[in-house]
Amino acid sequence: MSKRAFLTGITGQDGSYLAEFLLEQGYEVHGMIRRASTFTTGRIEHLYRDPHNSDARLFLHYGDLTDGQSLTNLILALEPDEIYNLGAQSHVRVSFDQPAYTLQATGAGALNVLEAARQLNKKKTAKVYQASSSEMYGDVLETPQTEKTPFRPQGPYACAKVYAYHQTVNYRESYGLFAVNGILFNHESPRRGETFVTRKITRAAGRIKLGLQDRLYLGNLDAKRDWGFAKDYVRAMWLMLQHHEPDDFVIATGQTHTVRSFLELVFAKLQLDPEQFVAIDPRYFRPAEVNLLLGSAEKARDVLGWKATTTLNELVDLMVDHDLELARQECLIAKSR
Ligand code: NAP
Ligand code: G4F
């Protein structure tokens, strides 16, 4: 019989790649989605078949991380083998505007997932993956950051993730739940949300190249990030749940670059001059910044056999090609009107 996975955050970047990966592995995949006034399933549409067809293996259910009761009902009814908690208010800048909601969705939401898994555990063991973040290291206390580096969170999002991290460890140690933290450093893709800096840059560069936009406004260009490819990273999530014992792992490339160098790489690929098109807008600065992230994924390499396989240059190529094509389609639509 095939394994059953339950995903929160299935409509997001990572959820879509993970659902794709799990379906390829023969899993039956159940995703929780939120009700919205417009469709939010664009990233998983290509995976979705009529649920009444006998070969359908992807099923969607309404729910919300802040609604513990509906989440518990879903998990108890579905009895999944593996639970991946990828849902979150995941935008760091937005978390300064909505700290209480971020705590509910990103922090308490994770607790709701763990509590539901604990209840299910009385009947059936379900393994839990918690999407922890390099943002927890904040004002970093050592470089590179490892599983042993203490956290020094710098904002509401990071504080909520630190809470979720510790609850995951707590449920493992207190109740023997198979619960793991993947401490993932920034990972990007053509499916990255358009308000995160890498995608904001590649999307704008494609539109500028084709004359659809003439300015790109950014914040702090000096921050350094360890950027990998999301498709590589979801495999690591799965590997953590296949390991014989629950543990926490850093997932990173081991390379760090400034936002400025990412911008220059993208613009150079399209023969554009950033000086001509990029302006700084103080609205995009944060009350507290995380200046440097650089992870060591040595433990994941040694224990799980995982390592990043996509270079930053390859990632930029993937994103630029995708977003140039998107801009071309925009031009065609504009012309046909
Ligand atoms: P994303 O694209 O922003 O996706 C977030 C997902 O969470 C979406 O499916 C969203 O649903 C869902 N969500 C938001 N609030 C929710 C709520 N209250 N109840 C249920 N679902 C909710 O994020 P991502 O980049 O895929 O990241 C996946 C996870 O990894 C997140 O927890 C993020 O914090 C964490 N993480 C990400 C990175 C990274 O670099 N990408 C690094 C470390 C950790 P809607 O579509 O309805 O909005
Ligand atoms: O792309 P970002 O918004 O990502 P950030 O803040 O590092 O958070 C992402 O990675 C975390 C892992 O470390 C995840 F947990 C989190 O969910 C999210 O996926 O910003 C990256 C850097 C920051 O230093 C920011 O100040 O880019 C800088 N930046 C400069 N201009 C900008 C902009 N960020 C955004 N979003 N928009 C700008 O215009």
Tab-separated table of C-alpha atoms and ligand atoms in Angstrom:
chain	number	residue	atom	x	y	z
A	1	MET	CA	0.000	0.000	0.000
A	2	SER	CA	1.277	3.494	-0.817
A	3	LYS	CA	2.232	5.886	1.961
A	4	ARG	CA	-0.024	8.843	2.744
A	5	ALA	CA	1.382	12.346	3.295
A	6	PHE	CA	-0.410	15.384	4.708
A	7	LEU	CA	0.970	18.834	3.818
A	8	THR	CA	0.153	22.268	5.145
A	9	GLY	CA	1.327	25.072	2.848
A	10	ILE	CA	0.804	22.949	-0.281
A	11	THR	CA	-0.076	26.036	-2.357
A	12	GLY	CA	3.286	27.672	-1.547
A	13	GLN	CA	6.648	27.316	-3.268
A	14	ASP	CA	7.924	24.389	-1.194
A	15	GLY	CA	4.524	22.704	-0.896
A	16	SER	CA	4.212	22.508	-4.670
A	17	TYR	CA	7.691	20.994	-5.161
A	18	LEU	CA	7.233	18.592	-2.263
A	19	ALA	CA	3.806	17.440	-3.508
A	20	GLU	CA	5.360	16.828	-6.940
A	21	PHE	CA	8.241	14.870	-5.384
A	22	LEU	CA	5.992	12.743	-3.143
A	23	LEU	CA	3.629	11.907	-6.022
A	24	GLU	CA	6.670	10.770	-8.023
A	25	GLN	CA	7.615	8.521	-5.075
A	26	GLY	CA	4.153	6.895	-5.220
A	27	TYR	CA	2.642	8.681	-2.209
A	28	GLU	CA	-0.998	9.600	-1.822
A	29	VAL	CA	-0.824	13.327	-1.057
A	30	HIS	CA	-3.329	15.339	0.969
A	31	GLY	CA	-2.927	19.108	1.147
A	32	MET	CA	-4.646	21.627	3.363
A	33	ILE	CA	-5.690	24.834	1.624
A	34	ARG	CA	-7.252	28.045	2.900
A	35	ARG	CA	-10.442	29.431	1.501
A	36	ALA	CA	-9.746	32.600	-0.497
A	37	SER	CA	-11.767	34.801	-2.827
A	38	THR	CA	-9.487	33.884	-5.749
A	39	PHE	CA	-7.748	30.629	-6.725
A	40	THR	CA	-4.521	29.960	-4.811
A	41	THR	CA	-3.729	26.605	-6.434
A	42	GLY	CA	-1.764	27.923	-9.441
A	43	ARG	CA	1.474	26.207	-8.337
A	44	ILE	CA	-0.153	22.761	-8.049
A	45	GLU	CA	-2.709	22.884	-10.851
A	46	HIS	CA	-0.508	20.691	-13.071
A	47	LEU	CA	-0.602	17.965	-10.381
A	48	TYR	CA	-4.298	18.017	-9.760
A	49	ARG	CA	-6.622	15.503	-11.423
A	50	ASP	CA	-10.317	14.926	-10.923
A	51	PRO	CA	-10.501	13.460	-7.384
A	52	HIS	CA	-13.254	11.083	-8.556
A	53	ASN	CA	-10.841	9.409	-11.012
A	54	SER	CA	-9.406	6.216	-9.647
A	55	ASP	CA	-5.834	7.300	-10.484
A	56	ALA	CA	-6.117	10.555	-8.505
A	57	ARG	CA	-3.450	10.730	-5.820
A	58	LEU	CA	-3.641	14.389	-4.779
A	59	PHE	CA	-6.491	15.557	-2.555
A	60	LEU	CA	-7.148	19.038	-1.186
A	61	HIS	CA	-9.005	19.903	2.026
A	62	TYR	CA	-10.015	23.251	3.501
A	63	GLY	CA	-8.457	24.235	6.797
A	64	ASP	CA	-6.218	26.753	8.518
A	65	LEU	CA	-3.250	26.438	10.862
A	66	THR	CA	-4.888	28.872	13.267
A	67	ASP	CA	-7.967	26.619	13.500
A	68	GLY	CA	-6.657	23.760	15.642
A	69	GLN	CA	-9.964	21.909	15.710
A	70	SER	CA	-10.357	21.572	11.930
A	71	LEU	CA	-6.682	20.690	11.590
A	72	THR	CA	-7.004	17.936	14.213
A	73	ASN	CA	-10.171	16.610	12.583
A	74	LEU	CA	-8.359	16.393	9.243
A	75	ILE	CA	-5.284	14.657	10.627
A	76	LEU	CA	-7.335	12.170	12.679
A	77	ALA	CA	-9.555	11.369	9.690
A	78	LEU	CA	-6.736	11.020	7.145
A	79	GLU	CA	-4.301	9.091	9.378
A	80	PRO	CA	-1.240	10.134	7.369
A	81	ASP	CA	2.127	8.367	7.662
A	82	GLU	CA	4.011	11.641	7.225
A	83	ILE	CA	3.006	15.227	8.060
A	84	TYR	CA	4.911	18.158	6.555
A	85	ASN	CA	4.141	21.489	8.234
A	86	LEU	CA	5.154	24.003	5.558
A	87	GLY	CA	2.327	26.493	6.126
A	88	ALA	CA	3.279	29.840	7.664
A	89	GLN	CA	3.031	33.584	7.362
A	90	SER	CA	6.481	33.351	5.833
A	91	HIS	CA	7.355	36.951	4.943
A	92	VAL	CA	9.840	38.518	7.373
A	93	ARG	CA	9.043	42.174	6.514
A	94	VAL	CA	5.284	41.538	6.778
A	95	SER	CA	5.767	39.922	10.197
A	96	PHE	CA	6.760	43.344	11.592
A	97	ASP	CA	3.364	44.684	10.449
A	98	GLN	CA	1.423	41.600	11.610
A	99	PRO	CA	3.312	40.198	14.614
A	100	ALA	CA	0.283	38.696	16.383
A	101	TYR	CA	-1.037	36.943	13.285
A	102	THR	CA	2.468	35.680	12.480
A	103	LEU	CA	2.701	34.216	15.978
A	104	GLN	CA	-0.682	32.495	15.506
A	105	ALA	CA	-0.004	31.036	12.057
A	106	THR	CA	3.745	30.391	12.200
A	107	GLY	CA	4.208	29.629	15.912
A	108	ALA	CA	0.934	28.368	17.403
A	109	GLY	CA	0.030	26.781	14.039
A	110	ALA	CA	3.009	24.442	14.406
A	111	LEU	CA	1.876	23.574	17.929
A	112	ASN	CA	-1.587	22.722	16.548
A	113	VAL	CA	0.029	20.323	14.063
A	114	LEU	CA	2.152	18.660	16.771
A	115	GLU	CA	-0.820	18.323	19.109
A	116	ALA	CA	-2.925	16.717	16.358
A	117	ALA	CA	-0.064	14.306	15.583
A	118	ARG	CA	0.199	13.439	19.287
A	119	GLN	CA	-3.498	12.591	19.373
A	120	LEU	CA	-3.193	10.493	16.219
A	121	ASN	CA	-0.141	8.786	17.719
A	122	LYS	CA	-2.392	6.915	20.172
A	123	LYS	CA	-3.733	5.024	17.158
A	124	LYS	CA	-1.059	5.324	14.514
A	125	THR	CA	2.483	6.742	14.320
A	126	ALA	CA	2.814	9.746	12.049
A	127	LYS	CA	6.184	11.394	11.439
A	128	VAL	CA	6.229	15.206	11.534
A	129	TYR	CA	8.453	17.595	9.584
A	130	GLN	CA	8.604	21.202	10.868
A	131	ALA	CA	9.755	23.884	8.411
A	132	SER	CA	12.276	25.681	10.595
A	133	SER	CA	14.324	28.545	9.258
A	134	SER	CA	17.850	29.982	9.142
A	135	GLU	CA	16.138	33.266	10.066
A	136	MET	CA	16.169	31.905	13.659
A	137	TYR	CA	19.947	32.549	13.820
A	138	GLY	CA	19.229	36.272	13.369
A	139	ASP	CA	22.126	38.375	14.576
A	140	VAL	CA	24.390	35.382	14.120
A	141	LEU	CA	26.592	34.205	16.989
A	142	GLU	CA	28.899	32.148	14.755
A	143	THR	CA	29.634	31.546	11.081
A	144	PRO	CA	28.934	29.205	9.414
A	145	GLN	CA	25.725	28.376	11.251
A	146	THR	CA	25.198	24.736	12.236
A	147	GLU	CA	22.658	22.694	14.233
A	148	LYS	CA	24.578	23.755	17.365
A	149	THR	CA	24.606	27.523	16.734
A	150	PRO	CA	22.410	29.351	19.298
A	151	PHE	CA	19.447	31.348	17.984
A	152	ARG	CA	19.274	35.142	18.243
A	153	PRO	CA	16.028	35.968	16.388
A	154	GLN	CA	15.604	39.461	14.949
A	155	GLY	CA	11.885	39.825	14.319
A	156	PRO	CA	8.361	38.444	14.884
A	157	TYR	CA	8.698	35.800	12.154
A	158	ALA	CA	11.964	34.479	13.562
A	159	CYS	CA	10.578	34.508	17.139
A	160	ALA	CA	7.546	32.491	15.988
A	161	LYS	CA	9.804	29.987	14.188
A	162	VAL	CA	12.018	29.634	17.286
A	163	TYR	CA	8.882	28.815	19.313
A	164	ALA	CA	7.824	26.196	16.739
A	165	TYR	CA	11.358	24.749	16.692
A	166	HIS	CA	11.427	24.257	20.463
A	167	GLN	CA	7.916	22.770	20.547
A	168	THR	CA	8.992	20.267	17.885
A	169	VAL	CA	11.942	19.205	20.059
A	170	ASN	CA	9.645	19.200	23.105
A	171	TYR	CA	7.082	16.864	21.477
A	172	ARG	CA	9.907	14.557	20.406
A	173	GLU	CA	11.423	14.429	23.886
A	174	SER	CA	8.216	14.517	25.967
A	175	TYR	CA	5.969	12.229	23.933
A	176	GLY	CA	8.382	10.257	21.750
A	177	LEU	CA	6.885	11.750	18.592
A	178	PHE	CA	8.989	11.304	15.432
A	179	ALA	CA	9.268	15.056	14.906
A	180	VAL	CA	12.135	16.796	13.101
A	181	ASN	CA	13.243	20.345	12.345
A	182	GLY	CA	14.664	21.095	8.918
A	183	ILE	CA	16.586	24.346	9.414
A	184	LEU	CA	16.487	25.492	5.828
A	185	PHE	CA	18.465	28.434	4.532
A	186	ASN	CA	16.875	30.616	1.830
A	187	HIS	CA	15.793	28.629	-1.196
A	188	GLU	CA	14.369	30.045	-4.363
A	189	SER	CA	12.910	28.986	-7.698
A	190	PRO	CA	10.700	30.195	-10.521
A	191	ARG	CA	7.829	29.426	-8.109
A	192	ARG	CA	9.155	31.740	-5.379
A	193	GLY	CA	6.635	34.312	-4.126
A	194	GLU	CA	7.059	37.558	-6.054
A	195	THR	CA	7.636	39.732	-2.969
A	196	PHE	CA	10.777	37.846	-1.844
A	197	VAL	CA	13.878	39.621	-3.051
A	198	THR	CA	15.252	37.111	-5.606
A	199	ARG	CA	11.968	36.673	-7.452
A	200	LYS	CA	11.184	40.380	-7.176
A	201	ILE	CA	14.477	41.019	-8.990
A	202	THR	CA	14.110	38.352	-11.712
A	203	ARG	CA	10.478	39.276	-12.350
A	204	ALA	CA	11.295	42.991	-12.643
A	205	ALA	CA	14.378	42.359	-14.812
A	206	GLY	CA	12.310	40.362	-17.336
A	207	ARG	CA	9.680	43.098	-17.487
A	208	ILE	CA	12.291	45.882	-17.758
A	209	LYS	CA	14.020	44.018	-20.607
A	210	LEU	CA	10.759	43.961	-22.578
A	211	GLY	CA	9.783	47.555	-21.768
A	212	LEU	CA	6.922	46.654	-19.407
A	213	GLN	CA	8.499	48.384	-16.374
A	214	ASP	CA	11.147	51.074	-15.934
A	215	ARG	CA	12.016	50.991	-12.226
A	216	LEU	CA	12.752	48.436	-9.522
A	217	TYR	CA	12.597	49.594	-5.898
A	218	LEU	CA	14.594	47.619	-3.341
A	219	GLY	CA	15.732	47.887	0.302
A	220	ASN	CA	18.998	46.740	1.875
A	221	LEU	CA	21.384	45.498	-0.834
A	222	ASP	CA	24.170	44.622	1.623
A	223	ALA	CA	22.456	41.707	3.376
A	224	LYS	CA	24.037	38.328	2.640
A	225	ARG	CA	22.082	35.144	2.062
A	226	ASP	CA	22.886	31.470	1.418
A	227	TRP	CA	20.556	30.835	-1.533
A	228	GLY	CA	19.747	27.338	-2.821
A	229	PHE	CA	17.197	25.783	-5.187
A	230	ALA	CA	13.837	24.814	-3.625
A	231	LYS	CA	13.562	21.583	-5.619
A	232	ASP	CA	16.833	20.309	-4.085
A	233	TYR	CA	15.642	21.291	-0.610
A	234	VAL	CA	12.290	19.446	-0.548
A	235	ARG	CA	14.183	16.188	-1.110
A	236	ALA	CA	16.048	16.890	2.119
A	237	MET	CA	12.710	17.248	3.976
A	238	TRP	CA	11.687	13.788	2.821
A	239	LEU	CA	15.094	12.277	3.637
A	240	MET	CA	14.785	13.539	7.232
A	241	LEU	CA	11.549	11.567	7.671
A	242	GLN	CA	13.101	8.407	6.148
A	243	HIS	CA	16.018	8.460	8.612
A	244	HIS	CA	15.788	5.802	11.351
A	245	GLU	CA	15.670	8.367	14.171
A	246	PRO	CA	14.236	11.869	14.458
A	247	ASP	CA	16.822	14.670	14.438
A	248	ASP	CA	17.322	18.285	13.316
A	249	PHE	CA	19.297	19.232	10.204
A	250	VAL	CA	20.660	22.374	8.566
A	251	ILE	CA	20.063	22.502	4.809
A	252	ALA	CA	22.212	25.048	2.969
A	253	THR	CA	24.676	25.485	0.094
A	254	GLY	CA	27.625	26.743	2.170
A	255	GLN	CA	27.963	29.839	-0.063
A	256	THR	CA	26.788	33.354	0.733
A	257	HIS	CA	26.197	36.360	-1.533
A	258	THR	CA	24.873	39.889	-1.093
A	259	VAL	CA	21.522	40.973	-2.483
A	260	ARG	CA	23.582	43.390	-4.622
A	261	SER	CA	25.533	40.551	-6.257
A	262	PHE	CA	22.317	38.628	-6.961
A	263	LEU	CA	20.922	41.772	-8.591
A	264	GLU	CA	24.101	42.257	-10.665
A	265	LEU	CA	24.100	38.619	-11.812
A	266	VAL	CA	20.492	38.855	-12.994
A	267	PHE	CA	20.885	42.204	-14.742
A	268	ALA	CA	24.142	41.141	-16.400
A	269	LYS	CA	22.438	38.076	-17.831
A	270	LEU	CA	19.906	40.362	-19.535
A	271	GLN	CA	22.517	43.007	-20.499
A	272	LEU	CA	20.833	45.574	-18.240
A	273	ASP	CA	22.555	48.195	-16.093
A	274	PRO	CA	21.206	48.195	-12.501
A	275	GLU	CA	22.309	51.852	-12.076
A	276	GLN	CA	19.794	52.856	-14.718
A	277	PHE	CA	16.778	51.004	-13.343
A	278	VAL	CA	17.201	50.298	-9.616
A	279	ALA	CA	16.328	52.721	-6.816
A	280	ILE	CA	16.377	52.328	-3.042
A	281	ASP	CA	13.088	52.686	-1.183
A	282	PRO	CA	13.349	52.888	2.634
A	283	ARG	CA	9.962	51.138	2.931
A	284	TYR	CA	11.713	47.857	2.158
A	285	PHE	CA	14.153	48.119	5.057
A	286	ARG	CA	13.288	46.171	8.203
A	287	PRO	CA	13.271	47.445	11.802
A	288	ALA	CA	15.954	44.807	12.451
A	289	GLU	CA	17.973	43.144	9.708
A	290	VAL	CA	19.645	39.750	9.500
A	291	ASN	CA	22.934	40.760	7.908
A	292	LEU	CA	24.617	37.448	7.219
A	293	LEU	CA	23.404	33.886	6.736
A	294	LEU	CA	25.787	31.103	5.778
A	295	GLY	CA	24.938	27.516	6.618
A	296	SER	CA	26.950	24.340	7.010
A	297	ALA	CA	24.988	21.276	5.826
A	298	GLU	CA	27.786	18.876	6.797
A	299	LYS	CA	25.538	16.861	9.105
A	300	ALA	CA	22.886	16.403	6.375
A	301	ARG	CA	25.646	15.303	3.994
A	302	ASP	CA	27.138	12.792	6.439
A	303	VAL	CA	23.899	11.389	7.899
A	304	LEU	CA	21.349	11.757	5.093
A	305	GLY	CA	23.654	11.785	2.066
A	306	TRP	CA	22.145	15.136	0.997
A	307	LYS	CA	23.936	18.011	-0.651
A	308	ALA	CA	22.891	20.991	-2.741
A	309	THR	CA	23.297	20.268	-6.448
A	310	THR	CA	22.319	23.592	-8.045
A	311	THR	CA	24.764	26.509	-8.171
A	312	LEU	CA	23.670	30.114	-7.760
A	313	ASN	CA	24.421	30.731	-11.451
A	314	GLU	CA	22.197	27.820	-12.475
A	315	LEU	CA	19.453	29.053	-10.142
A	316	VAL	CA	19.643	32.549	-11.625
A	317	ASP	CA	19.435	31.065	-15.136
A	318	LEU	CA	16.318	29.068	-14.223
A	319	MET	CA	14.591	32.075	-12.679
A	320	VAL	CA	15.570	34.593	-15.354
A	321	ASP	CA	14.546	32.312	-18.233
A	322	HIS	CA	11.200	31.630	-16.577
A	323	ASP	CA	10.462	35.280	-15.828
A	324	LEU	CA	11.564	36.501	-19.267
A	325	GLU	CA	9.079	34.047	-20.767
A	326	LEU	CA	6.389	35.333	-18.398
A	327	ALA	CA	7.117	38.897	-19.552
A	328	ARG	CA	6.890	37.773	-23.194
A	329	GLN	CA	3.447	36.324	-22.503
A	330	GLU	CA	2.425	39.611	-20.858
A	331	CYS	CA	3.497	41.451	-24.043
A	332	LEU	CA	1.456	39.069	-26.222
A	333	ILE	CA	-1.640	39.542	-24.076
A	334	ALA	CA	-1.194	43.335	-24.146
A	335	LYS	CA	-0.861	43.278	-27.972
A	336	SER	CA	-3.966	41.118	-28.444
A	337	ARG	CA	-6.155	43.607	-26.552
B	1	NAP	P1	5.295	30.359	0.866
B	1	NAP	O1	5.522	30.193	-0.591
B	1	NAP	O2	5.069	31.709	1.432
B	1	NAP	O3	4.050	29.422	1.248
B	1	NAP	C1	3.420	29.519	2.496
B	1	NAP	C2	2.259	28.548	2.524
B	1	NAP	O4	1.627	28.633	3.810
B	1	NAP	C3	1.150	28.853	1.493
B	1	NAP	O5	0.636	27.640	1.009
B	1	NAP	C4	0.107	29.573	2.340
B	1	NAP	O6	-1.205	29.451	1.834
B	1	NAP	C5	0.229	28.786	3.629
B	1	NAP	N1	-0.329	29.488	4.792
B	1	NAP	C6	-0.100	30.750	5.200
B	1	NAP	N2	-0.819	31.028	6.317
B	1	NAP	C7	-1.522	29.901	6.589
B	1	NAP	C8	-2.472	29.563	7.579
B	1	NAP	N3	-2.837	30.425	8.520
B	1	NAP	N4	-3.019	28.325	7.559
B	1	NAP	C9	-2.668	27.429	6.595
B	1	NAP	N5	-1.786	27.693	5.628
B	1	NAP	C10	-1.222	28.919	5.619
B	1	NAP	O7	6.498	29.713	1.706
B	1	NAP	P2	7.647	28.707	1.208
B	1	NAP	O8	8.777	29.512	0.688
B	1	NAP	O9	7.053	27.634	0.410
B	1	NAP	O10	8.148	28.140	2.613
B	1	NAP	C11	7.562	26.962	3.168
B	1	NAP	C12	7.833	26.943	4.668
B	1	NAP	O11	9.230	26.929	4.896
B	1	NAP	C13	7.301	28.129	5.444
B	1	NAP	O12	6.924	27.676	6.716
B	1	NAP	C14	8.493	29.055	5.561
B	1	NAP	O13	8.356	29.889	6.689
B	1	NAP	C15	9.594	28.036	5.709
B	1	NAP	N6	10.928	28.421	5.230
B	1	NAP	C16	11.079	28.906	3.971
B	1	NAP	C17	12.339	29.194	3.483
B	1	NAP	C18	12.557	29.716	2.088
B	1	NAP	O14	13.634	30.240	1.830
B	1	NAP	N7	11.622	29.547	1.190
B	1	NAP	C19	13.461	28.988	4.325
B	1	NAP	C20	13.262	28.460	5.590
B	1	NAP	C21	11.995	28.164	6.032
B	1	NAP	P3	-1.842	30.539	0.802
B	1	NAP	O15	-1.401	30.113	-0.567
B	1	NAP	O16	-3.306	30.380	1.033
B	1	NAP	O17	-1.305	31.882	1.188
B	2	G4F	O1	13.888	37.553	0.113
B	2	G4F	P1	13.705	38.020	1.503
B	2	G4F	O2	12.418	38.682	1.842
B	2	G4F	O3	13.988	36.769	2.436
B	2	G4F	P2	14.325	36.636	3.994
B	2	G4F	O4	13.928	37.811	4.767
B	2	G4F	O5	15.742	36.205	4.094
B	2	G4F	O6	13.345	35.441	4.420
B	2	G4F	C1	13.213	34.280	3.611
B	2	G4F	O7	14.178	33.338	3.999
B	2	G4F	C2	14.037	32.826	5.345
B	2	G4F	C3	15.181	31.829	5.567
B	2	G4F	O8	16.288	32.495	6.108
B	2	G4F	C4	12.687	32.164	5.451
B	2	G4F	F1	12.548	31.620	6.681
B	2	G4F	C5	11.590	33.186	5.180
B	2	G4F	O9	10.312	32.525	5.223
B	2	G4F	C6	11.789	33.757	3.777
B	2	G4F	O10	11.556	32.729	2.839
B	2	G4F	O11	14.864	39.040	1.881
B	2	G4F	C7	16.233	38.691	1.736
B	2	G4F	C8	17.094	39.914	1.985
B	2	G4F	C9	16.770	40.648	3.287
B	2	G4F	O12	17.966	40.983	3.913
B	2	G4F	C10	16.055	41.907	2.855
B	2	G4F	O13	16.216	43.022	3.723
B	2	G4F	O14	16.821	40.865	0.941
B	2	G4F	C11	16.703	42.154	1.505
B	2	G4F	N1	15.913	42.976	0.604
B	2	G4F	C12	16.382	44.089	-0.026
B	2	G4F	N2	15.411	44.635	-0.764
B	2	G4F	C13	14.626	42.812	0.274
B	2	G4F	C14	14.296	43.859	-0.592
B	2	G4F	N3	13.727	41.862	0.610
B	2	G4F	C15	12.473	41.953	0.059
B	2	G4F	N4	11.572	40.980	0.353
B	2	G4F	N5	12.117	42.974	-0.762
B	2	G4F	C16	12.995	43.960	-1.122
B	2	G4F	O15	12.643	44.879	-1.874
